[in-house]
CSV table of C-alpha atoms in Angstrom, one decimal:
chain,number,residue,atom,x,y,z
A,22,MET,CA,-17.9,44.0,-21.3
A,23,LYS,CA,-19.7,47.3,-20.8
A,24,PHE,CA,-22.8,47.9,-22.2
A,25,SER,CA,-21.5,51.3,-23.8
A,26,ILE,CA,-18.2,49.0,-25.5
A,27,LYS,CA,-20.8,46.5,-27.2
A,28,LEU,CA,-22.9,49.6,-28.6
A,29,VAL,CA,-20.3,51.5,-29.9
A,30,LEU,CA,-19.3,47.7,-31.4
A,31,SER,CA,-22.6,46.7,-32.6
A,32,THR,CA,-22.6,50.3,-34.3
A,33,MET,CA,-19.7,49.5,-35.7
A,34,ILE,CA,-20.0,46.4,-37.3
A,35,VAL,CA,-23.9,47.5,-39.3
A,36,LEU,CA,-21.3,50.7,-39.9
A,37,ALA,CA,-18.9,48.5,-41.6
A,38,LEU,CA,-21.1,46.6,-43.4
A,39,ALA,CA,-23.2,49.3,-44.4
A,40,LEU,CA,-20.4,51.3,-45.7
A,41,GLY,CA,-18.6,48.0,-47.1
A,42,PHE,CA,-21.6,46.7,-49.3
A,43,SER,CA,-22.8,50.3,-50.9
A,44,GLY,CA,-18.9,51.1,-51.6
A,45,PHE,CA,-19.1,48.3,-53.0
A,46,TYR,CA,-21.9,48.3,-54.9
A,47,PHE,CA,-21.2,51.7,-55.9
A,48,VAL,CA,-17.5,51.7,-57.4
A,49,ASN,CA,-18.6,49.3,-59.4
A,50,TYR,CA,-21.7,50.5,-60.8
A,51,VAL,CA,-19.2,53.1,-61.4
A,52,PHE,CA,-16.9,50.7,-63.3
A,53,GLU,CA,-19.9,49.2,-65.0
A,54,THR,CA,-21.5,52.1,-66.3
A,55,SER,CA,-17.9,53.4,-67.8
A,56,LEU,CA,-16.8,49.8,-69.3
A,57,GLU,CA,-20.1,49.2,-70.3
A,58,ARG,CA,-19.7,52.5,-72.5
A,59,GLU,CA,-15.9,51.8,-73.9
A,60,VAL,CA,-16.9,48.1,-75.3
A,61,GLY,CA,-20.3,50.9,-77.2
A,62,GLN,CA,-17.9,52.9,-78.1
A,63,ALA,CA,-15.7,50.0,-79.6
A,64,LEU,CA,-18.3,47.7,-81.4
A,65,ASP,CA,-19.1,51.7,-82.9
A,66,GLU,CA,-15.8,52.5,-83.6
A,67,SER,CA,-15.6,48.9,-85.3
A,68,SER,CA,-18.9,48.9,-87.5
A,69,ILE,CA,-17.3,52.4,-88.5
A,70,LEU,CA,-14.3,50.4,-89.7
A,71,SER,CA,-15.9,47.8,-91.3
A,72,PHE,CA,-18.4,50.1,-93.5
A,73,ALA,CA,-14.9,51.5,-94.8
A,74,PHE,CA,-13.4,48.7,-96.2
A,75,GLU,CA,-16.1,48.2,-97.5
A,76,THR,CA,-16.4,51.2,-99.0
A,77,ALA,CA,-12.3,50.4,-100.1
A,78,ALA,CA,-13.0,47.2,-101.6
A,79,LEU,CA,-15.7,49.8,-103.7
A,80,ASN,CA,-13.3,51.4,-105.5
A,81,VAL,CA,-11.2,48.9,-106.6
A,82,PRO,CA,-10.3,48.5,-110.2
A,83,LEU,CA,-12.4,46.4,-112.0
A,84,LYS,CA,-10.2,44.1,-113.7
A,85,TYR,CA,-10.5,42.0,-109.9
A,86,SER,CA,-13.8,39.8,-109.9
A,87,VAL,CA,-11.9,39.3,-106.1
A,88,LEU,CA,-10.8,40.7,-103.9
A,89,PRO,CA,-6.9,40.1,-103.5
A,90,ASP,CA,-5.2,39.6,-100.2
A,91,SER,CA,-2.6,42.0,-101.4
A,92,VAL,CA,-5.4,44.9,-101.7
A,93,VAL,CA,-6.9,43.4,-98.4
A,94,GLU,CA,-3.6,44.6,-96.2
A,95,GLU,CA,-3.4,47.8,-98.6
A,96,ILE,CA,-6.8,48.8,-97.4
A,97,ALA,CA,-6.4,47.6,-93.8
A,98,SER,CA,-3.2,49.0,-93.5
A,99,LYS,CA,-4.9,52.3,-94.8
A,100,LEU,CA,-7.9,51.8,-91.3
A,101,GLU,CA,-4.9,51.3,-88.9
A,102,THR,CA,-3.8,54.4,-89.8
A,103,GLY,CA,-6.3,56.6,-90.4
A,104,GLY,CA,-8.7,58.9,-88.7
A,105,GLN,CA,-7.8,61.1,-85.7
A,106,SER,CA,-5.8,59.0,-82.8
A,107,GLY,CA,-4.3,56.6,-85.3
A,108,GLY,CA,-2.3,53.3,-84.2
A,109,ARG,CA,-5.1,51.5,-84.4
A,110,LEU,CA,-5.0,47.5,-84.0
A,111,LEU,CA,-6.7,45.9,-85.9
A,112,ARG,CA,-6.2,42.0,-87.9
A,113,ILE,CA,-8.5,40.4,-90.7
A,114,ALA,CA,-8.8,37.3,-91.5
A,115,ASP,CA,-10.4,35.8,-95.2
A,116,GLU,CA,-12.9,33.0,-94.4
A,117,GLU,CA,-11.5,29.5,-93.7
A,118,GLN,CA,-9.6,32.3,-90.4
A,119,THR,CA,-7.1,32.4,-92.5
A,120,ILE,CA,-5.1,35.5,-90.8
A,121,LEU,CA,-4.8,38.1,-93.6
A,122,TYR,CA,-3.2,40.9,-91.7
A,123,THR,CA,-2.5,41.8,-88.1
A,124,SER,CA,-1.2,46.0,-86.7
A,125,ASP,CA,1.9,45.6,-84.4
A,126,GLY,CA,0.4,45.1,-81.1
A,127,PHE,CA,-2.5,42.6,-81.8
A,128,THR,CA,-1.7,40.0,-79.7
A,129,ALA,CA,-5.3,38.7,-78.8
A,130,ASP,CA,-5.6,34.7,-79.6
A,131,GLU,CA,-8.1,33.7,-82.4
A,132,GLY,CA,-10.7,32.2,-80.2
A,133,LEU,CA,-13.3,34.9,-81.1
A,134,LEU,CA,-13.4,34.3,-84.9
A,135,PRO,CA,-15.2,30.6,-84.3
A,136,GLN,CA,-18.0,32.9,-82.2
A,137,THR,CA,-19.3,35.6,-84.9
A,138,ASN,CA,-20.3,34.8,-88.2
A,139,GLN,CA,-21.7,36.8,-91.0
A,140,HIS,CA,-25.1,38.8,-88.9
A,141,THR,CA,-23.6,38.8,-85.7
A,142,LYS,CA,-20.9,40.7,-83.0
A,143,SER,CA,-19.0,39.2,-81.0
A,144,TYR,CA,-16.5,40.9,-77.9
A,145,ARG,CA,-14.8,40.1,-75.6
A,146,ILE,CA,-12.4,41.7,-71.9
A,147,ILE,CA,-8.7,40.5,-72.0
A,148,ASN,CA,-6.5,40.8,-70.2
A,149,GLU,CA,-3.2,40.8,-72.2
A,150,GLN,CA,0.8,42.0,-70.0
A,151,ASP,CA,-1.5,44.0,-67.3
A,152,SER,CA,-3.8,45.6,-70.6
A,153,TYR,CA,-6.7,45.5,-70.3
A,154,TYR,CA,-8.8,45.4,-74.2
A,155,VAL,CA,-11.4,45.0,-75.5
A,156,HIS,CA,-10.9,42.5,-78.1
A,157,THR,CA,-14.2,42.2,-80.9
A,158,CYS,CA,-14.6,40.6,-83.8
A,159,VAL,CA,-17.2,41.5,-87.6
A,160,SER,CA,-17.8,40.3,-91.0
A,161,ILE,CA,-16.8,42.9,-94.1
A,162,ASN,CA,-19.1,41.6,-97.5
A,163,ALA,CA,-16.2,42.9,-100.1
A,164,LEU,CA,-16.5,41.7,-103.7
A,165,ASP,CA,-18.3,38.6,-103.2
A,166,ARG,CA,-15.5,38.1,-100.2
A,167,ILE,CA,-16.4,37.2,-96.4
A,168,LEU,CA,-12.8,38.6,-94.9
A,169,PHE,CA,-13.5,39.1,-90.1
A,170,LEU,CA,-12.9,42.3,-89.1
A,171,GLU,CA,-11.3,41.9,-85.1
A,172,THR,CA,-10.1,45.2,-83.2
A,173,MET,CA,-8.4,46.0,-80.1
A,174,LYS,CA,-9.7,48.9,-77.9
A,175,ASN,CA,-7.7,49.8,-74.8
A,176,VAL,CA,-9.7,50.4,-71.0
A,177,THR,CA,-7.4,49.1,-69.0
A,178,GLY,CA,-8.6,52.7,-67.4
A,179,VAL,CA,-11.4,51.7,-66.7
A,180,PHE,CA,-10.2,48.8,-64.6
A,181,THR,CA,-7.2,51.2,-62.7
A,182,GLU,CA,-10.1,54.4,-62.1
A,183,ARG,CA,-12.6,51.2,-60.6
A,184,ALA,CA,-9.5,49.8,-57.9
A,185,MET,CA,-8.0,53.9,-56.9
A,186,GLY,CA,-11.8,53.7,-56.5
A,187,PHE,CA,-11.9,51.2,-54.4
A,188,SER,CA,-8.8,52.4,-52.7
A,189,LEU,CA,-10.4,55.5,-51.5
A,190,TYR,CA,-13.6,54.4,-51.0
A,191,ARG,CA,-11.5,51.5,-48.0
A,192,LYS,CA,-10.1,55.0,-46.9
A,193,VAL,CA,-13.0,57.2,-46.5
A,194,THR,CA,-14.0,54.2,-44.8
A,195,VAL,CA,-11.4,54.3,-42.6
A,196,VAL,CA,-11.8,57.7,-41.6
A,197,MET,CA,-15.5,57.2,-41.1
A,198,LEU,CA,-15.0,54.5,-38.8
A,199,LEU,CA,-13.0,56.2,-36.9
A,200,THR,CA,-15.1,59.5,-36.5
A,201,GLY,CA,-18.9,57.5,-36.2
A,202,MET,CA,-16.9,55.3,-33.4
A,203,VAL,CA,-16.0,58.4,-32.1
A,204,ILE,CA,-19.5,59.4,-32.2
A,205,MET,CA,-21.0,56.4,-31.1
A,206,LEU,CA,-18.6,56.4,-27.9
A,207,VAL,CA,-20.0,60.1,-27.4
A,208,ILE,CA,-24.0,59.0,-27.5
A,209,ALA,CA,-23.7,55.9,-26.0
A,210,SER,CA,-21.6,57.7,-23.2
A,211,LEU,CA,-24.9,60.0,-22.4
A,212,LEU,CA,-27.8,57.2,-23.8
A,213,THR,CA,-26.1,54.6,-20.9
A,214,LYS,CA,-25.7,57.8,-18.6
A,215,PRO,CA,-29.3,57.3,-16.4
A,216,ILE,CA,-28.6,53.5,-16.6
A,217,LEU,CA,-24.9,54.1,-14.8
A,218,LEU,CA,-27.2,56.1,-12.4
A,219,LEU,CA,-29.3,53.5,-11.7
A,220,THR,CA,-26.5,50.7,-11.5
A,221,LYS,CA,-24.5,53.5,-8.8
A,222,ALA,CA,-28.6,53.8,-7.2
A,223,THR,CA,-28.7,50.4,-6.8
A,224,LYS,CA,-25.7,50.2,-5.4
A,225,ARG,CA,-25.9,52.4,-2.5
A,226,MET,CA,-29.5,50.9,-1.5
A,227,ALA,CA,-27.7,47.7,-1.5
A,228,ALA,CA,-25.2,49.3,0.4
A,229,GLY,CA,-28.3,50.6,2.9
A,230,ASP,CA,-28.6,53.5,2.1
A,231,TYR,CA,-32.7,53.5,1.4
A,232,ALA,CA,-33.2,57.4,0.9
A,233,TYR,CA,-30.8,57.4,-1.8
A,234,ARG,CA,-32.2,57.9,-5.7
A,235,ALA,CA,-31.4,58.1,-9.0
A,236,ARG,CA,-30.5,61.7,-10.8
A,237,GLN,CA,-33.4,62.3,-13.6
A,238,ILE,CA,-31.4,63.5,-17.1
A,239,SER,CA,-33.4,62.2,-19.7
A,240,GLN,CA,-37.8,62.1,-20.7
A,241,ASP,CA,-37.2,59.1,-22.9
A,242,GLU,CA,-38.2,55.4,-21.5
A,243,LEU,CA,-35.1,55.5,-19.3
A,244,GLY,CA,-35.8,58.4,-18.1
A,245,GLN,CA,-40.1,56.2,-17.2
A,246,LEU,CA,-37.0,53.7,-15.9
A,247,THR,CA,-35.5,55.8,-13.4
A,248,ARG,CA,-39.0,57.9,-12.4
A,249,ASP,CA,-40.6,53.6,-11.3
A,250,PHE,CA,-36.9,52.6,-9.6
A,251,ASN,CA,-37.2,56.0,-7.4
A,252,GLY,CA,-41.1,55.2,-6.7
A,253,MET,CA,-39.9,51.3,-6.0
A,254,ALA,CA,-37.4,52.8,-4.1
A,255,ASN,CA,-39.6,55.0,-2.5
A,256,ALA,CA,-42.9,52.2,-2.1
A,257,LEU,CA,-38.9,50.0,-0.2
A,258,GLU,CA,-37.7,53.1,2.2
A,259,GLU,CA,-41.6,52.6,2.4
A,260,ASN,CA,-41.5,48.4,3.5
A,261,ILE,CA,-38.6,49.1,5.3
A,262,SER,CA,-39.5,51.9,7.6
A,263,LYS,CA,-42.9,49.5,8.4
A,264,LEU,CA,-41.2,46.3,9.0
A,265,GLU,CA,-38.8,48.6,11.0
A,266,GLU,CA,-40.7,50.1,12.9
A,267,GLU,CA,-42.5,46.7,14.0
A,268,ILE,CA,-39.4,45.2,15.3
A,269,GLU,CA,-39.4,48.1,17.4
A,270,ALA,CA,-43.1,47.4,18.7
A,271,ARG,CA,-42.3,44.2,19.2
A,272,GLU,CA,-39.4,44.5,21.5
A,273,GLU,CA,-41.7,47.3,22.8
A,274,PHE,CA,-43.9,44.3,23.3
A,275,MET,CA,-41.9,42.3,24.5
A,276,GLY,CA,-40.6,44.6,27.2
A,277,ALA,CA,-43.2,45.5,28.5
A,278,PHE,CA,-45.0,42.3,28.7
A,279,ALA,CA,-41.6,40.7,30.8
A,280,HIS,CA,-42.5,43.6,32.6
A,281,GLU,CA,-46.1,43.3,33.0
A,282,LEU,CA,-44.9,39.7,33.8
A,283,LYS,CA,-42.7,40.8,36.9
A,284,THR,CA,-44.3,42.4,38.5
A,285,PRO,CA,-47.8,40.0,39.0
A,286,LEU,CA,-45.4,37.7,39.6
A,287,THR,CA,-43.1,38.8,41.5
A,288,ALA,CA,-45.8,40.1,44.3
A,289,ILE,CA,-48.0,36.9,44.1
A,290,ILE,CA,-44.1,34.4,44.6
A,291,GLY,CA,-43.5,37.4,47.2
A,292,TYR,CA,-46.2,36.8,49.5
A,293,ALA,CA,-47.2,33.2,48.5
A,294,ASP,CA,-43.2,32.5,49.9
A,295,MET,CA,-44.4,34.8,53.0
A,296,LEU,CA,-47.8,32.5,53.7
A,297,ARG,CA,-45.0,29.5,52.8
A,298,SER,CA,-43.1,29.7,55.3
A,299,HIS,CA,-44.5,31.9,58.2
A,300,LYS,CA,-47.1,31.7,60.5
A,301,LEU,CA,-48.8,34.7,60.1
A,302,ASP,CA,-52.0,35.9,62.0
A,303,GLU,CA,-55.8,36.2,60.5
A,304,GLU,CA,-55.5,39.7,59.3
A,305,LYS,CA,-52.1,38.7,57.9
A,306,SER,CA,-52.3,35.9,56.0
A,307,ILE,CA,-56.1,37.2,54.3
A,308,LEU,CA,-54.0,40.0,53.3
A,309,SER,CA,-51.0,38.3,51.7
A,310,ALA,CA,-54.3,36.1,50.0
A,311,ASN,CA,-55.9,38.9,48.8
A,312,TYR,CA,-52.9,40.6,47.6
A,313,ILE,CA,-51.9,37.3,45.7
A,314,TYR,CA,-55.6,36.9,44.2
A,315,THR,CA,-55.7,40.7,43.0
A,316,GLU,CA,-52.5,39.9,40.6
A,317,GLY,CA,-53.8,37.0,39.6
A,318,LYS,CA,-56.8,37.9,38.3
A,319,ARG,CA,-55.2,40.9,36.6
A,320,LEU,CA,-52.8,38.5,35.2
A,321,GLU,CA,-55.3,36.4,34.0
A,322,ALA,CA,-57.6,39.7,32.6
A,323,MET,CA,-53.1,40.3,30.4
A,324,SER,CA,-54.2,37.4,29.3
A,325,PHE,CA,-58.0,37.4,28.0
A,326,ARG,CA,-56.5,41.0,26.9
A,327,LEU,CA,-53.6,39.0,24.5
A,328,LEU,CA,-55.7,36.8,24.1
A,329,ASP,CA,-58.5,38.5,22.4
A,330,ILE,CA,-55.9,40.6,20.5
A,331,ILE,CA,-54.4,38.5,18.1
A,332,VAL,CA,-57.8,36.3,17.6
A,333,ALA,CA,-59.1,40.2,16.2
A,334,LYS,CA,-56.4,40.6,14.4
A,335,GLN,CA,-56.8,36.8,12.2
A,336,GLU,CA,-60.9,37.4,12.4
A,337,GLU,CA,-62.6,38.5,9.8
A,338,ALA,CA,-65.9,40.9,10.7
A,339,ASP,CA,-69.6,39.2,10.1
A,340,LEU,CA,-70.8,42.6,10.5
A,341,GLN,CA,-74.6,42.5,10.3
A,342,GLU,CA,-77.0,44.7,10.7
A,343,ILE,CA,-78.1,46.3,13.9
A,344,PRO,CA,-80.0,48.9,16.0
A,345,VAL,CA,-78.1,51.1,18.1
A,346,ARG,CA,-81.1,50.7,20.2
A,347,GLU,CA,-79.5,47.1,21.1
A,348,LEU,CA,-76.3,47.9,22.1
A,349,PHE,CA,-77.2,51.7,24.8
A,350,THR,CA,-78.8,49.2,26.0
A,351,TYR,CA,-76.4,47.1,26.8
A,352,LEU,CA,-74.6,49.8,27.4
A,353,GLU,CA,-76.6,51.0,30.2
A,354,GLU,CA,-77.3,47.7,32.0
A,355,MET,CA,-73.6,47.1,32.6
A,356,PHE,CA,-72.7,50.9,33.9
A,357,ALA,CA,-75.1,50.3,35.4
A,358,GLU,CA,-73.7,49.4,39.3
A,359,LYS,CA,-71.1,53.1,38.1
A,360,ARG,CA,-73.3,55.4,40.7
A,361,LYS,CA,-70.1,57.0,41.3
A,362,PHE,CA,-70.0,58.4,38.1
A,363,ALA,CA,-72.7,59.8,35.6
A,364,ILE,CA,-72.5,58.5,32.5
A,365,ARG,CA,-75.0,60.0,30.4
A,366,PHE,CA,-76.4,58.2,27.2
A,367,GLN,CA,-77.3,60.0,24.4
A,368,TYR,CA,-78.2,59.3,20.7
A,369,GLU,CA,-79.9,58.6,17.5
A,370,GLU,CA,-82.0,55.5,16.5
A,371,ALA,CA,-80.7,54.2,13.0
A,372,ASP,CA,-79.2,50.4,12.4
A,373,VAL,CA,-75.5,50.4,11.7
A,374,TRP,CA,-73.8,47.8,10.5
A,375,ALA,CA,-71.1,45.9,13.0
A,376,GLU,CA,-70.8,42.6,15.1
A,377,ALA,CA,-72.5,43.1,17.7
A,378,ASN,CA,-70.1,41.6,20.3
A,379,LEU,CA,-67.0,43.1,19.2
A,380,ILE,CA,-68.6,46.8,18.3
A,381,LYS,CA,-69.6,46.6,22.1
A,382,THR,CA,-66.6,44.9,23.2
A,383,VAL,CA,-64.8,48.1,22.6
A,384,MET,CA,-68.1,50.3,24.0
A,385,VAL,CA,-67.0,49.1,27.4
A,386,ASN,CA,-62.9,49.6,27.2
A,387,LEU,CA,-63.6,52.7,26.3
A,388,ILE,CA,-65.9,53.1,28.6
A,389,ASP,CA,-65.0,51.8,31.4
A,390,ASN,CA,-61.5,52.9,30.5
A,391,ALA,CA,-63.1,57.3,30.7
A,392,CYS,CA,-64.1,56.1,34.1
A,393,LYS,CA,-60.2,55.4,35.1
A,394,ALA,CA,-59.2,58.8,33.3
A,395,SER,CA,-62.4,60.3,36.0
A,396,GLU,CA,-61.6,58.4,39.1
A,397,PRO,CA,-60.4,61.9,41.4
A,398,PRO,CA,-56.7,60.8,43.3
A,399,ALA,CA,-57.5,59.7,45.8
A,400,ALA,CA,-59.3,57.3,45.1
A,401,ALA,CA,-57.8,56.2,42.6
A,402,SER,CA,-54.5,55.6,45.1
A,403,LYS,CA,-56.0,53.2,47.0
A,404,THR,CA,-55.6,49.9,47.3
A,405,ASP,CA,-57.6,47.3,45.9
A,406,GLY,CA,-60.0,45.7,47.6
A,407,ALA,CA,-60.5,48.9,50.1
A,408,PRO,CA,-64.4,49.6,51.3
A,409,GLN,CA,-65.4,52.3,48.7
A,410,ALA,CA,-67.9,54.6,48.9
A,411,GLU,CA,-70.6,53.2,48.1
A,412,ASP,CA,-74.2,55.7,48.8
A,413,GLY,CA,-75.2,57.9,47.3
A,414,ALA,CA,-73.8,61.8,49.8
A,415,ALA,CA,-70.7,60.1,49.4
A,416,ALA,CA,-70.4,58.9,45.5
A,417,GLU,CA,-71.5,62.8,44.9
A,418,ALA,CA,-69.1,64.3,46.5
A,419,GLN,CA,-65.8,61.9,45.3
A,420,ARG,CA,-67.4,63.0,41.5
A,421,GLY,CA,-67.0,66.3,43.2
A,422,ALA,CA,-63.4,65.3,44.0
A,423,PHE,CA,-62.6,65.7,40.2
A,424,GLY,CA,-63.2,67.0,36.2
A,425,LYS,CA,-66.7,68.1,36.1
A,426,ASP,CA,-68.7,66.2,38.5
A,427,GLY,CA,-67.4,62.8,37.2
A,428,VAL,CA,-69.8,63.2,34.4
A,429,ILE,CA,-68.7,61.1,31.7
A,430,GLU,CA,-71.2,61.3,27.1
A,431,VAL,CA,-71.6,58.0,25.5
A,432,ILE,CA,-73.2,59.3,22.3
A,433,GLY,CA,-74.4,57.9,19.3
A,434,GLN,CA,-75.4,60.9,16.6
A,435,ALA,CA,-75.3,60.8,11.9
A,436,ALA,CA,-72.2,60.9,10.6
A,437,GLU,CA,-71.2,62.3,7.1
A,438,ASP,CA,-69.7,58.8,5.8
A,439,GLY,CA,-71.8,56.7,8.3
A,440,TYR,CA,-72.4,56.4,12.0
A,441,ARG,CA,-70.2,58.3,15.1
A,442,LEU,CA,-70.1,56.9,18.6
A,443,ALA,CA,-67.7,58.6,20.6
A,444,VAL,CA,-67.0,58.7,24.3
A,445,LYS,CA,-66.1,62.0,26.2
A,446,ASP,CA,-64.8,62.8,29.7
A,447,TYR,CA,-64.2,65.0,31.7
A,448,GLY,CA,-61.1,64.0,33.3
A,449,ILE,CA,-57.4,63.8,33.5
A,450,GLY,CA,-57.0,64.4,29.9
A,451,ILE,CA,-54.0,63.0,27.9
A,452,PRO,CA,-50.6,64.9,26.8
A,453,GLU,CA,-50.1,64.9,22.9
A,454,ALA,CA,-47.1,63.5,23.0
A,455,GLU,CA,-48.4,60.4,24.1
A,456,LEU,CA,-51.8,60.4,21.2
A,457,HIS,CA,-50.3,58.7,19.1
A,458,LYS,CA,-48.4,56.0,21.2
A,459,ILE,CA,-51.8,54.6,23.3
A,460,VAL,CA,-53.2,52.0,21.1
A,461,LYS,CA,-50.0,50.5,21.5
A,462,ALA,CA,-50.6,47.2,23.7
A,463,PHE,CA,-48.9,47.9,27.6
A,464,TYR,CA,-48.3,51.5,27.0
A,465,MET,CA,-49.9,53.7,30.0
A,466,VAL,CA,-49.7,57.0,30.3
A,467,ASP,CA,-50.6,57.7,34.3
A,468,LYS,CA,-48.6,53.4,35.5
A,469,SER,CA,-48.9,53.8,39.2
A,470,ARG,CA,-53.7,54.5,37.8
A,471,ALA,CA,-53.4,52.1,35.6
A,472,ARG,CA,-52.1,49.5,37.2
A,473,SER,CA,-54.1,50.4,40.8
A,474,LYS,CA,-57.2,49.4,38.7
A,475,ASN,CA,-55.5,46.4,37.5
A,476,GLY,CA,-55.2,48.1,33.5
A,477,ALA,CA,-52.2,46.2,32.0
A,478,GLY,CA,-52.5,48.8,28.8
A,479,LEU,CA,-53.8,46.3,25.9
A,480,GLY,CA,-57.9,48.3,26.0
A,481,LEU,CA,-56.9,50.8,23.3
A,482,ALA,CA,-54.7,48.5,21.1
A,483,LEU,CA,-57.9,45.6,21.4
A,484,CYS,CA,-60.0,48.7,20.3
A,485,ALA,CA,-58.0,50.2,18.3
A,486,GLU,CA,-57.3,45.7,16.5
A,487,ILE,CA,-61.1,45.4,16.7
A,488,LEU,CA,-62.3,48.6,14.1
A,489,LYS,CA,-59.3,47.6,11.6
A,490,ILE,CA,-61.9,44.7,10.9
A,491,HIS,CA,-64.7,46.4,10.7
A,492,HIS,CA,-62.3,49.2,8.1
A,493,SER,CA,-62.7,52.2,10.8
A,494,GLN,CA,-60.5,53.3,13.8
A,495,LEU,CA,-59.7,55.2,16.5
A,496,GLN,CA,-59.9,59.3,16.5
A,497,ILE,CA,-58.6,60.4,19.4
A,498,GLU,CA,-59.0,64.0,20.7
A,499,SER,CA,-57.8,65.8,24.9
A,500,LYS,CA,-56.0,67.6,26.7
A,501,VAL,CA,-54.5,67.5,29.9
A,502,GLY,CA,-56.7,68.2,33.0
A,503,GLU,CA,-59.8,68.5,29.7
A,504,GLY,CA,-60.6,65.5,29.4
A,505,SER,CA,-60.8,63.1,26.2
A,506,CYS,CA,-63.4,62.4,23.6
A,507,PHE,CA,-62.9,58.6,22.2
A,508,SER,CA,-64.4,58.2,19.2
A,509,PHE,CA,-65.0,56.4,15.4
A,510,VAL,CA,-67.8,55.5,12.4
A,511,LEU,CA,-69.2,53.2,11.5
A,512,PRO,CA,-71.4,52.4,8.5
A,513,ALA,CA,-74.6,53.2,8.7
A,514,LYS,CA,-78.5,52.0,7.1
A,515,LYS,CA,-81.0,54.9,7.9
A,516,ASN,CA,-82.0,57.2,10.6
A,517,ARG,CA,-85.2,56.6,12.9
A,518,GLY,CA,-85.0,59.3,15.9
A,519,THR,CA,-83.2,60.6,18.7
A,520,TYR,CA,-83.3,58.6,22.5
A,521,GLU,CA,-81.5,60.5,25.0
A,522,GLU,CA,-81.2,59.7,29.0
């Protein structure tokens, strides 16, 4: 059963009970009031008749010491026909409750006589031949004789009015219930409309339409429920979108991982088969073994990077206070042999909160990527293992072949929200459309250049995961042909000076 029908039925039941009890109380109240008035009038009339009887008895000739029965009948007859309306119904009995006079039509039994004495008045309501009467009884003291006067007053009209009142109230109640039902159907429809809209929205979302939202049509609790539902739907849609993105990213990761495995494995298997099945001269054997070694090292580096990413995702950083000088000293020693690049280190001395080894890994990866991006095209296309220029003149020539003299800047400076570390190069740059993708695992802007340096597209993904556990993130600024700047911010302790090399 629909909620609106339940609401209408429950309201109608409550309304019917309320109208029934109130109507019964009201009609009965009017009836009791009218009946009480009629009883009062009947008792007053009985008192008046008794006084009139006693007055008439006083006018009896003195020759009677005791009021005779014939005089009683005569007085009763006059009382019956007297008054404005006449035709009273009365009955008179003596001390022994023997009936002395009875009006025509007085049909009441004698059950009220035993309940009456000289000092009381009694009455009752009786039903005689589909008519209702107030039956009264009072005592009369006339000439030392005790008599009992009974009267009957017709009050059928009061009972008829009660019956008519109940009949009319039933009709009014039925009309009010029918009218109330129509009104409640309209009200219930308006009240439950937000629920119907929410139900529709739920069904649409269950069918896969996560962008559908329930229409808010009120500002009450149901309106608040609609707002909360739409808020929940927004959160659900966002979570589903994230899940879909994660699934897509996982599928891309698996595809890229399989591809990255396939390329070196194909080379390893091919050259190994050549060594196994052919007799090669010493130069070709060395070349084949070199290719196998190079691709094997590439697989090894990729495995270590993947392992580092998995560990970084599961790890909680043990942040400690470390001096920036210690970090830059390590980097200067690490890249001291990169003589074909002009790596400039400039930093303000301070203490930062970080896990030293992880931040060193981030900086090494960023500087290594900057070196690859600043590599002249000729140098980048050379085969791994081929001799490179090592003397100062050749290195200087290579630096001038691409970018701004092959300069790479490693900068550390205080920022408003902490300490900013940045690696800037003047190399090939990154297209704007690629910026949001480069932190994904196995993603490479220039795959030929990356693979020529045994790259697998995992360095920046590892950096992003490490910075997450430091509550920081990688900020990238880049223009094609002008270079790139990778930076991030760490919580800083205090500044102590500036150092430049």
